[in-house]
PDB file of C-alpha atoms in Angstrom:
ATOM      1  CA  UNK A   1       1.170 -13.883 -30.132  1.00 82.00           C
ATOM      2  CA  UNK A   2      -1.286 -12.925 -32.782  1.00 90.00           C
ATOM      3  CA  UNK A   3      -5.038 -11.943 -31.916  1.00 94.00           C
ATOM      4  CA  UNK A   4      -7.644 -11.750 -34.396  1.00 95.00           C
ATOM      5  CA  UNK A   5     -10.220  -9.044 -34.884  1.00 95.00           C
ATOM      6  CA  UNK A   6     -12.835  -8.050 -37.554  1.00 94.00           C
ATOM      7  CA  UNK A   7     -12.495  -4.989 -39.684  1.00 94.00           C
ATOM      8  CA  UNK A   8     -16.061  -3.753 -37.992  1.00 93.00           C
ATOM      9  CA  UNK A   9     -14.187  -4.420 -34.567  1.00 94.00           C
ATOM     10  CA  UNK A  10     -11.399  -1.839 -35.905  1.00 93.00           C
ATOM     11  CA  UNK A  11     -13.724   0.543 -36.984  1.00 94.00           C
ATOM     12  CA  UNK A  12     -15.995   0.472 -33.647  1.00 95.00           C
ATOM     13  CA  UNK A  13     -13.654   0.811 -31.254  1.00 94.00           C
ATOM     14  CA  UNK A  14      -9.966   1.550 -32.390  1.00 93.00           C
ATOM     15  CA  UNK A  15      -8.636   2.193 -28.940  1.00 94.00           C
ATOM     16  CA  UNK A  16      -8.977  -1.277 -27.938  1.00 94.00           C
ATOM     17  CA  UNK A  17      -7.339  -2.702 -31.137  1.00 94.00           C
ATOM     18  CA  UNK A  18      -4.449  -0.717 -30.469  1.00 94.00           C
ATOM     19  CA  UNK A  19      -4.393  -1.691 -26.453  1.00 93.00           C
ATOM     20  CA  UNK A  20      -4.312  -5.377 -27.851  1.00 94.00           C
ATOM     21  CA  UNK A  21      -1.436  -4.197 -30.898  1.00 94.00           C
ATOM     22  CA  UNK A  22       0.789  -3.401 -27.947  1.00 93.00           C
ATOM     23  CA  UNK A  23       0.618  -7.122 -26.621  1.00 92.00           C
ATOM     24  CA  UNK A  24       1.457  -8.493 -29.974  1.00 93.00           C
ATOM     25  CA  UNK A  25       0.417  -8.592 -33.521  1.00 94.00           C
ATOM     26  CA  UNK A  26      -3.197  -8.265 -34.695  1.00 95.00           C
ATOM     27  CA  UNK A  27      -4.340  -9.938 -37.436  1.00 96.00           C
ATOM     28  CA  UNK A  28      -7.646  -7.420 -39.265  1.00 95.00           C
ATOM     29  CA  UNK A  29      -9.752  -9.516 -41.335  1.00 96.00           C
ATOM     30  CA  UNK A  30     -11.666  -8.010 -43.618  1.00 94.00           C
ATOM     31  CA  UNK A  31     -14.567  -9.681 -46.251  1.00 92.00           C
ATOM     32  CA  UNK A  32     -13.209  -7.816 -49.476  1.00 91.00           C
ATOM     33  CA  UNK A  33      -9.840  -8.339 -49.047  1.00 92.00           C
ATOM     34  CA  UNK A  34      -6.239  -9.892 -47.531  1.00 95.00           C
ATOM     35  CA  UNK A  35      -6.462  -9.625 -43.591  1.00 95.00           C
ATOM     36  CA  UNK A  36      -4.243  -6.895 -42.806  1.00 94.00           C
ATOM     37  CA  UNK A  37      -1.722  -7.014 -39.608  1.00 94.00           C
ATOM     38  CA  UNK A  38      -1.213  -4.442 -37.137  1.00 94.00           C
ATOM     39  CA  UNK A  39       2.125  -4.233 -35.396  1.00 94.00           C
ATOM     40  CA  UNK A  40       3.803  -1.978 -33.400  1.00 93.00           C
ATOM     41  CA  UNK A  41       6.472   0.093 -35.072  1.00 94.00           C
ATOM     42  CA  UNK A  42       9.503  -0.721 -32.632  1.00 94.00           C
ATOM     43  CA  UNK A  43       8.288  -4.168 -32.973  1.00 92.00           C
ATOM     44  CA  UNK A  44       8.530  -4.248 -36.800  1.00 91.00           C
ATOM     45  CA  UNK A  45      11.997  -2.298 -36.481  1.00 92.00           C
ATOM     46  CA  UNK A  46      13.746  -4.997 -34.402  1.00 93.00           C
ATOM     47  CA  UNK A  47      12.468  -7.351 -36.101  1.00 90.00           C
ATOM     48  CA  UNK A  48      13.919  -5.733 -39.194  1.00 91.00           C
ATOM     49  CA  UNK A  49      17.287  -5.161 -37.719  1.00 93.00           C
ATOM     50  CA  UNK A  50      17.422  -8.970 -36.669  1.00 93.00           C
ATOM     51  CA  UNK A  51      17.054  -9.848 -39.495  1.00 91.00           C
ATOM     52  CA  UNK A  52      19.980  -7.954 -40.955  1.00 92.00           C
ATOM     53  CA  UNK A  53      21.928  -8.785 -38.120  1.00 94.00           C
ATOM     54  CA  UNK A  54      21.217 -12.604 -38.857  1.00 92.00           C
ATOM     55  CA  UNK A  55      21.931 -12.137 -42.879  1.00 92.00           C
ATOM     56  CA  UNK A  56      25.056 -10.543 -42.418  1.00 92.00           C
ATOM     57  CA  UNK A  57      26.243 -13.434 -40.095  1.00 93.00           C
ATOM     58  CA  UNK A  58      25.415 -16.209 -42.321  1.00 91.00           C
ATOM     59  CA  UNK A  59      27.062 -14.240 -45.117  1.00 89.00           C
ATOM     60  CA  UNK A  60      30.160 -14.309 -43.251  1.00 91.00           C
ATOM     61  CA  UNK A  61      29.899 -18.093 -41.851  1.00 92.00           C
ATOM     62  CA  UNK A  62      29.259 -18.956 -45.557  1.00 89.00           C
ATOM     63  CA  UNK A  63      32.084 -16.796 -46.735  1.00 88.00           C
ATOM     64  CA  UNK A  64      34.965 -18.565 -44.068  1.00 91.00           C
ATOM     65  CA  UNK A  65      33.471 -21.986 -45.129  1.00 91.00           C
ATOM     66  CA  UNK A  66      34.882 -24.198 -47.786  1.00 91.00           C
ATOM     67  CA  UNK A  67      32.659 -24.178 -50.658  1.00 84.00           C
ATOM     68  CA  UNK A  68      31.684 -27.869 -50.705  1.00 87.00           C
ATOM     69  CA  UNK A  69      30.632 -27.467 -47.125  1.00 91.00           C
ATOM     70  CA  UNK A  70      28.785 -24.282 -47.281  1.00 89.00           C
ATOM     71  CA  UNK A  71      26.943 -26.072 -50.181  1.00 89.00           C
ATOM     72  CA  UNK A  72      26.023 -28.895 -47.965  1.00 89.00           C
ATOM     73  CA  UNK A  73      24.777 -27.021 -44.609  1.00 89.00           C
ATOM     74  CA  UNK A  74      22.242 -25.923 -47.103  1.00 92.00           C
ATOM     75  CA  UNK A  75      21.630 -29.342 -48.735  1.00 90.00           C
ATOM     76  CA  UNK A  76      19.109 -29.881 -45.815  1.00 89.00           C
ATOM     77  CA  UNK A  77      16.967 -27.064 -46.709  1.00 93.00           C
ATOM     78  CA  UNK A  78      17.386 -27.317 -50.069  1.00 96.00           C
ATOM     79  CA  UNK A  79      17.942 -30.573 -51.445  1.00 96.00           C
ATOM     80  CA  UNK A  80      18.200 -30.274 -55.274  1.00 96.00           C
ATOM     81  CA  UNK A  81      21.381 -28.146 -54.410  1.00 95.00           C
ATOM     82  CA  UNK A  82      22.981 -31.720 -54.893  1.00 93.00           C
ATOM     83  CA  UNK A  83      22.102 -31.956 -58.030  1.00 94.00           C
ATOM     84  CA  UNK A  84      23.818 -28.787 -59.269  1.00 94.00           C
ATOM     85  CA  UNK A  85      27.062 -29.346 -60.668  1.00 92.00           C
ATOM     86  CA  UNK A  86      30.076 -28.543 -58.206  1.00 89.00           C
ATOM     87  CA  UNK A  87      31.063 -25.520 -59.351  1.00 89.00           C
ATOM     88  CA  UNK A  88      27.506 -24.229 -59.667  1.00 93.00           C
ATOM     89  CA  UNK A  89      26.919 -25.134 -56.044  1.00 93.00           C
ATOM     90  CA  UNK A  90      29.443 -22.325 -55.045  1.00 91.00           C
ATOM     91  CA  UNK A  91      27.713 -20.073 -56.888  1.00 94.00           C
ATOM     92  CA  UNK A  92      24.488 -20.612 -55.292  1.00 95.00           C
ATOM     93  CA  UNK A  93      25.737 -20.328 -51.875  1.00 93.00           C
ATOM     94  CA  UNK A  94      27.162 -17.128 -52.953  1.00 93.00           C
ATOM     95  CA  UNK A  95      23.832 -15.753 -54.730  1.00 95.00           C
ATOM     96  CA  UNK A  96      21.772 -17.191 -51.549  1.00 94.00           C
ATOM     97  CA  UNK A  97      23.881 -14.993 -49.031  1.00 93.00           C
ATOM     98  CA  UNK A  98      23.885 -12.042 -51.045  1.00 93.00           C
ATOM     99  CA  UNK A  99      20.052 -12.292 -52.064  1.00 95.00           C
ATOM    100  CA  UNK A 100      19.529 -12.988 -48.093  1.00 93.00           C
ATOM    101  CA  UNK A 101      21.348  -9.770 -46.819  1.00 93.00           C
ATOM    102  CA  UNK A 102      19.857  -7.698 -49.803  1.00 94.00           C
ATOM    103  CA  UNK A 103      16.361  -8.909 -49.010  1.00 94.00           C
ATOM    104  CA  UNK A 104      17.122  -8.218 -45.033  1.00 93.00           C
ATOM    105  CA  UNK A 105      18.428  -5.058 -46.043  1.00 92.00           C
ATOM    106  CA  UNK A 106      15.607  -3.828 -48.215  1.00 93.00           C
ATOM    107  CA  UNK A 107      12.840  -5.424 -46.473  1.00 90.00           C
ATOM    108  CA  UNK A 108      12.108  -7.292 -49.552  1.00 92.00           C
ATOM    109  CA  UNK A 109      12.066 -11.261 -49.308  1.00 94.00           C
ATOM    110  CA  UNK A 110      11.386 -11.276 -53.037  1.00 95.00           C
ATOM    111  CA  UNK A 111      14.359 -10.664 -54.174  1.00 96.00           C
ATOM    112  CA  UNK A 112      15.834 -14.212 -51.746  1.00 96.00           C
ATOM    113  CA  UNK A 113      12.381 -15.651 -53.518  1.00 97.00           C
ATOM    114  CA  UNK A 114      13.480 -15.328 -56.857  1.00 97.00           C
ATOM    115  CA  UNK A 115      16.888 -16.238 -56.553  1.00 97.00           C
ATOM    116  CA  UNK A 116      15.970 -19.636 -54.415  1.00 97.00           C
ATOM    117  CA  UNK A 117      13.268 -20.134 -57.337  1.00 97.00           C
ATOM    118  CA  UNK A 118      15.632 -19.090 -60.239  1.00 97.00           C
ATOM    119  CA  UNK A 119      18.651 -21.610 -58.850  1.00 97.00           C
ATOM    120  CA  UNK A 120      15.674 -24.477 -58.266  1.00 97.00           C
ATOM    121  CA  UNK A 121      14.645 -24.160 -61.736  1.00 95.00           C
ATOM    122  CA  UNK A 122      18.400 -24.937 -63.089  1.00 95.00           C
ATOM    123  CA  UNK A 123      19.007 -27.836 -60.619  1.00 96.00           C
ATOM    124  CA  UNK A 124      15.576 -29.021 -62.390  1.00 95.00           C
ATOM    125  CA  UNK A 125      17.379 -28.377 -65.620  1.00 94.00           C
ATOM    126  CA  UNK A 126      20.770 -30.483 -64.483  1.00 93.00           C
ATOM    127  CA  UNK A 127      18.229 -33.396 -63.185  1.00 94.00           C
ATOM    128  CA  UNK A 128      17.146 -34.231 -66.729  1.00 94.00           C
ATOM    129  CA  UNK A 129      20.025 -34.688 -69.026  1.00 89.00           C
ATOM    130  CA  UNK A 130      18.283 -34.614 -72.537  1.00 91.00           C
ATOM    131  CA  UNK A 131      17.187 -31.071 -71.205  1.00 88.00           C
ATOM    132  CA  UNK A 132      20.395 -29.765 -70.174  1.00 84.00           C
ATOM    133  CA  UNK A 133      22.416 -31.295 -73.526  1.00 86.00           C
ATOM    134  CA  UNK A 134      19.664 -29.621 -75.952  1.00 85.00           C
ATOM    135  CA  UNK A 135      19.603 -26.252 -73.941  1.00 84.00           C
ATOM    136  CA  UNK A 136      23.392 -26.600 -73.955  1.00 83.00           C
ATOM    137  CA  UNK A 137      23.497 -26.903 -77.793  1.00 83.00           C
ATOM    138  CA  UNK A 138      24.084 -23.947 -80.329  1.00 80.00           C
ATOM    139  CA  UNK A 139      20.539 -22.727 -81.034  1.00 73.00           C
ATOM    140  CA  UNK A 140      21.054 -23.547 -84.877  1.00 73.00           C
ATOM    141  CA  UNK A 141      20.680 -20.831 -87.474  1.00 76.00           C
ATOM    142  CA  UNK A 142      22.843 -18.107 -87.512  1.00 76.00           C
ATOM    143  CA  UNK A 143      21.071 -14.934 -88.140  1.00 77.00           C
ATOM    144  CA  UNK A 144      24.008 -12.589 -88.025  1.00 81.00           C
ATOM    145  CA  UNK A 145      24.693 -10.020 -85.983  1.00 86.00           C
ATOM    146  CA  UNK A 146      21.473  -7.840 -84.619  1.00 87.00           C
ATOM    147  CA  UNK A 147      21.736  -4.189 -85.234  1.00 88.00           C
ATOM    148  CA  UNK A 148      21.790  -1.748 -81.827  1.00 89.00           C
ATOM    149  CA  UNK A 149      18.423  -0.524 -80.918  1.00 89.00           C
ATOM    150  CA  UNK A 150      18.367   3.408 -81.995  1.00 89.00           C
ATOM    151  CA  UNK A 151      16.460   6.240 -80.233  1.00 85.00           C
ATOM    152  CA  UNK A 152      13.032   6.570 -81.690  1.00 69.00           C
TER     153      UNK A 152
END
């Protein structure tokens, strides 16, 4: 359960905030900014260990699976997985488990962002075949080999 407060209601009378942080979240908002959220820290800690706890478990499911079926227990969540090529499919199950546990591990659910975003945008590239053939093509011209970059 979340309760919401105003940043004046923080600032008048902190003691009561906190009384109602120990019943659940509460959401600060505040006129020149994000709202901020109070939790308690053993709260935010199990919540963090879950978290790992629940990364590291899919990681291993996904592991002991077949590829083809890891690939489609994921299809329902992310659809344009069935346009990746087969092979490719394995690989994102791979990079989603391992971008999961990282971002479980470090806090960080950018880092599962990025990769679901990254993987999306080259399912979007498979979808149109004129794309995929030209960005599949040598990129023409030749320009020889580039020179290693040299302390300056």
């Amino acid at each position: 359960m979340t309760t919401e407060v105003q940043w004046s209601e923080l600032q008048r009378d902190p003691k009561s905030v906190a009384a109602l942080a120990d019943s659940g979240d509460v959401r600060v908002r505040r006129r020149d900014g994000a709202a901020l959220l109070l939790t308690r820290e053993d709260r935010a800690s199990s919540a963090a260990e879950g978290a790992v706890s629940a990364a590291r478990a899919l990681r291993n499911v996904l592991a002991h699976l077949p590829a083809d079926i890891a690939a489609k227990a994921l299809l329902d969540e992310f659809p344009w997985v069935d346009v990746l090529p087969e092979e490719e499919r394995a690989q994102f199950v791979s990079d989603f488990a391992r971008a999961f546990q990282a971002s479980a591990e470090l806090g960080q659910w950018s880092v599962l962002e990025q990769t679901v975003r990254e993987w999306r945008s080259t399912a979007a590239i498979h979808a149109d075949p004129k794309l995929a053939r030209r960005l599949s093509e040598p990129l023409g011209d030749d320009l020889g080999p580039v020179a290693p970059p040299v302390d300056g």
